[in-house]
PDB file of C-alpha atoms and ligand atoms in Angstrom:
ATOM      1  CA  UNK G 187      -0.093  -0.253   0.019  1.00  0.00           C
ATOM      2  CA  UNK G 188       2.727   2.403   0.981  1.00  0.00           C
ATOM      3  CA  UNK G 189       4.672   1.653  -2.200  1.00  0.00           C
ATOM      4  CA  UNK G 190       4.881   4.012  -5.205  1.00  0.00           C
ATOM      5  CA  UNK G 191       6.608   3.525  -8.702  1.00  0.00           C
ATOM      6  CA  UNK G 192       9.067   6.104  -9.521  1.00  0.00           C
ATOM      7  CA  UNK G 193       8.467   8.660 -12.092  1.00  0.00           C
ATOM      8  CA  UNK G 194      10.997   7.956 -14.984  1.00  0.00           C
ATOM      9  CA  UNK G 195      12.343  10.168 -17.268  1.00  0.00           C
ATOM     10  CA  UNK G 196       9.564  12.832 -16.806  1.00  0.00           C
ATOM     11  CA  UNK G 197       9.722  15.892 -19.154  1.00  0.00           C
ATOM     12  CA  UNK G 198      10.332  19.370 -16.918  1.00  0.00           C
ATOM     13  CA  UNK G 199       8.198  21.102 -15.868  1.00  0.00           C
ATOM     14  CA  UNK G 200       6.981  18.208 -14.042  1.00  0.00           C
ATOM     15  CA  UNK G 201       4.407  17.748 -11.143  1.00  0.00           C
ATOM     16  CA  UNK G 202       3.802  14.726  -9.736  1.00  0.00           C
ATOM     17  CA  UNK G 203       1.638  13.284  -6.598  1.00  0.00           C
ATOM     18  CA  UNK G 204       3.451  11.972  -3.761  1.00  0.00           C
ATOM     19  CA  UNK G 205       1.112   9.069  -2.730  1.00  0.00           C
ATOM     20  CA  UNK G 206       0.410   9.129   0.886  1.00  0.00           C
ATOM     21  CA  UNK G 207       1.648  12.967   1.245  1.00  0.00           C
ATOM     22  CA  UNK G 208       4.875  13.057   3.433  1.00  0.00           C
ATOM     23  CA  UNK G 209       5.612  11.642   6.587  1.00  0.00           C
ATOM     24  CA  UNK G 210       8.663  11.157   9.122  1.00  0.00           C
ATOM     25  CA  UNK G 211      11.114   8.847   7.809  1.00  0.00           C
ATOM     26  CA  UNK G 212      10.091   9.186   4.007  1.00  0.00           C
ATOM     27  CA  UNK G 213      12.487  10.087   1.494  1.00  0.00           C
ATOM     28  CA  UNK G 214      12.192  11.377  -2.236  1.00  0.00           C
ATOM     29  CA  UNK G 215      15.196  10.902  -4.338  1.00  0.00           C
ATOM     30  CA  UNK G 216      15.441  12.877  -7.543  1.00  0.00           C
ATOM     31  CA  UNK G 217      18.078  11.906 -10.047  1.00  0.00           C
ATOM     32  CA  UNK G 218      18.804  14.200 -13.131  1.00  0.00           C
ATOM     33  CA  UNK G 219      21.470  16.433 -14.625  1.00  0.00           C
ATOM     34  CA  UNK G 220      21.958  19.892 -14.734  1.00  0.00           C
ATOM     35  CA  UNK G 221      21.535  21.727 -18.197  1.00  0.00           C
ATOM     36  CA  UNK G 222      24.544  23.285 -19.523  1.00  0.00           C
ATOM     37  CA  UNK G 223      24.446  26.907 -19.328  1.00  0.00           C
ATOM     38  CA  UNK G 224      21.764  26.477 -16.740  1.00  0.00           C
ATOM     39  CA  UNK G 225      20.261  29.693 -14.933  1.00  0.00           C
ATOM     40  CA  UNK G 226      18.025  28.356 -12.375  1.00  0.00           C
ATOM     41  CA  UNK G 227      15.848  25.135 -11.635  1.00  0.00           C
ATOM     42  CA  UNK G 228      13.894  24.390  -8.297  1.00  0.00           C
ATOM     43  CA  UNK G 229      12.295  21.205  -6.685  1.00  0.00           C
ATOM     44  CA  UNK G 230       9.263  22.425  -4.623  1.00  0.00           C
ATOM     45  CA  UNK G 231       7.548  19.965  -1.998  1.00  0.00           C
ATOM     46  CA  UNK G 232       3.921  21.530  -1.828  1.00  0.00           C
ATOM     47  CA  UNK G 233       0.390  21.168  -1.464  1.00  0.00           C
ATOM     48  CA  UNK G 234      -1.355  19.970  -4.792  1.00  0.00           C
ATOM     49  CA  UNK G 235      -0.617  21.437  -8.138  1.00  0.00           C
ATOM     50  CA  UNK G 236      -3.151  24.399  -8.245  1.00  0.00           C
ATOM     51  CA  UNK G 237      -1.918  27.876  -9.216  1.00  0.00           C
ATOM     52  CA  UNK G 238       0.044  29.681  -6.133  1.00  0.00           C
ATOM     53  CA  UNK G 239       0.136  26.146  -3.746  1.00  0.00           C
ATOM     54  CA  UNK G 240       1.499  26.296  -0.327  1.00  0.00           C
ATOM     55  CA  UNK G 241       4.903  25.001  -0.832  1.00  0.00           C
ATOM     56  CA  UNK G 242       6.889  23.644   2.147  1.00  0.00           C
ATOM     57  CA  UNK G 243      10.135  23.417   0.603  1.00  0.00           C
ATOM     58  CA  UNK G 244      11.390  25.518  -2.464  1.00  0.00           C
ATOM     59  CA  UNK G 245      14.777  24.170  -3.242  1.00  0.00           C
ATOM     60  CA  UNK G 246      16.409  26.714  -5.738  1.00  0.00           C
ATOM     61  CA  UNK G 247      19.811  26.509  -7.027  1.00  0.00           C
ATOM     62  CA  UNK G 248      20.673  29.926  -8.869  1.00  0.00           C
ATOM     63  CA  UNK G 249      24.033  30.272 -11.192  1.00  0.00           C
ATOM     64  CA  UNK G 250      22.672  33.094 -12.891  1.00  0.00           C
ATOM     65  CA  UNK G 251      23.974  35.451  -9.521  1.00  0.00           C
ATOM     66  CA  UNK G 252      27.453  36.762  -9.198  1.00  0.00           C
ATOM     67  CA  UNK G 253      27.265  34.814  -5.859  1.00  0.00           C
ATOM     68  CA  UNK G 254      25.906  31.640  -6.692  1.00  0.00           C
ATOM     69  CA  UNK G 255      23.662  29.874  -4.335  1.00  0.00           C
ATOM     70  CA  UNK G 256      21.001  27.677  -3.187  1.00  0.00           C
ATOM     71  CA  UNK G 257      17.911  29.400  -2.156  1.00  0.00           C
ATOM     72  CA  UNK G 258      15.133  27.745  -0.168  1.00  0.00           C
ATOM     73  CA  UNK G 259      12.120  28.986   1.159  1.00  0.00           C
ATOM     74  CA  UNK G 260       8.226  28.142   2.175  1.00  0.00           C
ATOM     75  CA  UNK G 261       5.346  29.712   0.525  1.00  0.00           C
ATOM     76  CA  UNK G 262       2.200  30.129   2.597  1.00  0.00           C
ATOM     77  CA  UNK G 263      -0.803  31.891   1.215  1.00  0.00           C
ATOM     78  CA  UNK G 264       1.002  33.062  -1.748  1.00  0.00           C
ATOM     79  CA  UNK G 265       3.429  34.919   0.486  1.00  0.00           C
ATOM     80  CA  UNK G 266       7.219  33.874   0.528  1.00  0.00           C
ATOM     81  CA  UNK G 267       8.878  33.788   3.842  1.00  0.00           C
ATOM     82  CA  UNK G 268      12.263  34.747   4.846  1.00  0.00           C
ATOM     83  CA  UNK G 269      14.966  32.990   2.416  1.00  0.00           C
ATOM     84  CA  UNK G 270      17.440  30.651   3.562  1.00  0.00           C
ATOM     85  CA  UNK G 271      20.609  30.844   1.268  1.00  0.00           C
ATOM     86  CA  UNK G 272      23.821  28.519   1.261  1.00  0.00           C
ATOM     87  CA  UNK G 273      26.857  29.979  -0.937  1.00  0.00           C
ATOM     88  CA  UNK G 274      27.773  26.715  -2.259  1.00  0.00           C
ATOM     89  CA  UNK G 275      25.593  24.887  -4.984  1.00  0.00           C
ATOM     90  CA  UNK G 276      26.578  21.208  -4.749  1.00  0.00           C
ATOM     91  CA  UNK G 277      25.327  20.127  -8.084  1.00  0.00           C
ATOM     92  CA  UNK G 278      27.453  21.638 -11.239  1.00  0.00           C
ATOM     93  CA  UNK G 279      26.175  22.648 -14.762  1.00  0.00           C
ATOM     94  CA  UNK G 280      26.136  19.466 -17.071  1.00  0.00           C
ATOM     95  CA  UNK G 281      26.807  17.230 -14.325  1.00  0.00           C
ATOM     96  CA  UNK G 282      24.211  14.343 -13.155  1.00  0.00           C
ATOM     97  CA  UNK G 283      23.632  14.550  -9.619  1.00  0.00           C
ATOM     98  CA  UNK G 284      21.143  12.683  -6.813  1.00  0.00           C
ATOM     99  CA  UNK G 285      19.230  15.182  -4.564  1.00  0.00           C
ATOM    100  CA  UNK G 286      17.691  13.347  -1.811  1.00  0.00           C
ATOM    101  CA  UNK G 287      14.932  14.644   0.664  1.00  0.00           C
ATOM    102  CA  UNK G 288      14.240  12.926   4.059  1.00  0.00           C
ATOM    103  CA  UNK G 289      11.814  14.051   6.026  1.00  0.00           C
ATOM    104  CA  UNK G 290      12.369  14.197   9.832  1.00  0.00           C
ATOM    105  CA  UNK G 291      10.182  15.137  12.666  1.00  0.00           C
ATOM    106  CA  UNK G 292      11.532  18.909  12.749  1.00  0.00           C
ATOM    107  CA  UNK G 293      13.208  19.182   9.531  1.00  0.00           C
ATOM    108  CA  UNK G 294      13.857  18.163   6.326  1.00  0.00           C
ATOM    109  CA  UNK G 295      17.520  16.788   5.447  1.00  0.00           C
ATOM    110  CA  UNK G 296      18.875  17.487   1.969  1.00  0.00           C
ATOM    111  CA  UNK G 297      21.423  15.145   0.623  1.00  0.00           C
ATOM    112  CA  UNK G 298      23.230  16.048  -2.474  1.00  0.00           C
ATOM    113  CA  UNK G 299      25.326  12.726  -4.506  1.00  0.00           C
ATOM    114  CA  UNK G 300      25.144  10.945  -0.741  1.00  0.00           C
ATOM    115  CA  UNK G 301      26.635  13.794   1.166  1.00  0.00           C
ATOM    116  CA  UNK G 302      24.620  15.836   3.841  1.00  0.00           C
ATOM    117  CA  UNK G 303      24.272  19.381   2.238  1.00  0.00           C
ATOM    118  CA  UNK G 304      21.740  21.121   4.824  1.00  0.00           C
ATOM    119  CA  UNK G 305      18.464  20.973   7.244  1.00  0.00           C
ATOM    120  CA  UNK G 306      15.584  23.151   6.380  1.00  0.00           C
ATOM    121  CA  UNK G 307      13.474  23.355   9.612  1.00  0.00           C
ATOM    122  CA  UNK G 308       9.604  22.554   8.762  1.00  0.00           C
ATOM    123  CA  UNK G 309       7.364  25.778   8.376  1.00  0.00           C
ATOM    124  CA  UNK G 310       4.211  23.795   7.483  1.00  0.00           C
ATOM    125  CA  UNK G 311       2.784  20.524   8.541  1.00  0.00           C
ATOM    126  CA  UNK G 312       4.293  17.739   6.371  1.00  0.00           C
ATOM    127  CA  UNK G 313       0.862  15.970   6.102  1.00  0.00           C
ATOM    128  CA  UNK G 314      -0.533  18.385   3.898  1.00  0.00           C
ATOM    129  CA  UNK G 315       2.588  17.961   1.696  1.00  0.00           C
ATOM    130  CA  UNK G 316       1.936  16.015  -1.496  1.00  0.00           C
ATOM    131  CA  UNK G 317       2.791  17.167  -4.392  1.00  0.00           C
ATOM    132  CA  UNK G 318       6.267  17.388  -6.260  1.00  0.00           C
ATOM    133  CA  UNK G 319       7.217  19.825  -8.742  1.00  0.00           C
ATOM    134  CA  UNK G 320      10.456  20.367 -10.966  1.00  0.00           C
ATOM    135  CA  UNK G 321      10.773  23.537 -12.918  1.00  0.00           C
ATOM    136  CA  UNK G 322      13.613  25.129 -14.966  1.00  0.00           C
ATOM    137  CA  UNK G 323      17.267  24.019 -16.529  1.00  0.00           C
ATOM    138  CA  UNK G 324      17.160  20.749 -15.517  1.00  0.00           C
ATOM    139  CA  UNK G 325      16.804  17.304 -17.032  1.00  0.00           C
ATOM    140  CA  UNK G 326      15.089  14.356 -14.890  1.00  0.00           C
ATOM    141  CA  UNK G 327      15.904  10.955 -14.798  1.00  0.00           C
ATOM    142  CA  UNK G 328      13.947   9.663 -11.919  1.00  0.00           C
ATOM    143  CA  UNK G 329      11.921  10.475  -9.336  1.00  0.00           C
ATOM    144  CA  UNK G 330      11.873   7.621  -6.557  1.00  0.00           C
ATOM    145  CA  UNK G 331      10.018   7.128  -3.099  1.00  0.00           C
ATOM    146  CA  UNK G 332      11.030   5.206  -0.029  1.00  0.00           C
ATOM    147  CA  UNK G 333       8.905   4.615   2.610  1.00  0.00           C
ATOM    148  CA  UNK G 334      10.180   3.051   6.236  1.00  0.00           C
ATOM    149  CA  UNK G 335       8.374  -0.138   7.026  1.00  0.00           C
ATOM    150  CA  UNK G 336       5.511   0.641   9.739  1.00  0.00           C
ATOM    151  CA  UNK G 337       6.690  -1.119  13.100  1.00  0.00           C
ATOM    152  CA  UNK G 338       3.336  -2.238  14.591  1.00  0.00           C
ATOM    153  CA  UNK G 339       3.618  -3.032  18.404  1.00  0.00           C
ATOM    154  CA  UNK G 340       0.825  -5.345  19.514  1.00  0.00           C
TER     155      UNK G 340
HETATM  156  C1  GAL Q 166      12.097  35.224  -5.358  1.00  0.00           C
HETATM  157  C2  GAL Q 166      11.966  34.274  -6.787  1.00  0.00           C
HETATM  158  C3  GAL Q 166      11.020  32.932  -6.457  1.00  0.00           C
HETATM  159  C4  GAL Q 166      11.405  32.251  -5.242  1.00  0.00           C
HETATM  160  C5  GAL Q 166      11.730  33.037  -4.251  1.00  0.00           C
HETATM  161  C6  GAL Q 166      12.334  32.382  -2.772  1.00  0.00           C
HETATM  162  O1  GAL Q 166      13.011  36.142  -5.557  1.00  0.00           O
HETATM  163  O2  GAL Q 166      11.200  35.013  -7.644  1.00  0.00           O
HETATM  164  O3  GAL Q 166      11.544  31.964  -7.662  1.00  0.00           O
HETATM  165  O4  GAL Q 166      13.080  31.428  -5.703  1.00  0.00           O
HETATM  166  O5  GAL Q 166      12.608  34.345  -4.497  1.00  0.00           O
HETATM  167  O6  GAL Q 166      12.568  33.254  -1.823  1.00  0.00           O
END
């Protein structure tokens, strides 16, 4: 019930449903390649696919700024909150990458190419987050989901 088939080679922009929404322990792994001459792309973990959804995590590498960085943010009721920036982009233009989001109780861990990149503290309920969106100068090979086994105590 908790298994979701990966999305394979979706064209960008891409919007896909996260079955069962987010919960603690779940991971989402995006494998892809940044386009040569890429300016920007983003991956959103968001609530539905209507226009101006609430966005729990917007992950946005920006190669087009003199100080290249990744901006992360949350959009609630059509308004961005305070931006969190890191002035190191772990995925290079033209290169393949693996971008993993792991849902923790208090944060998302962002892991790039197997190395921990950042923690982003939750600013909204994870159980409302049921959609992944990819937009911009990137190609996607796959988006895969892993749900930890549920332990039942009797
Ligand atoms: C804005 C940008 C949006 C989004 C937002 C995040 O400046 O236009 O696309 O990245 O920052 O804070």
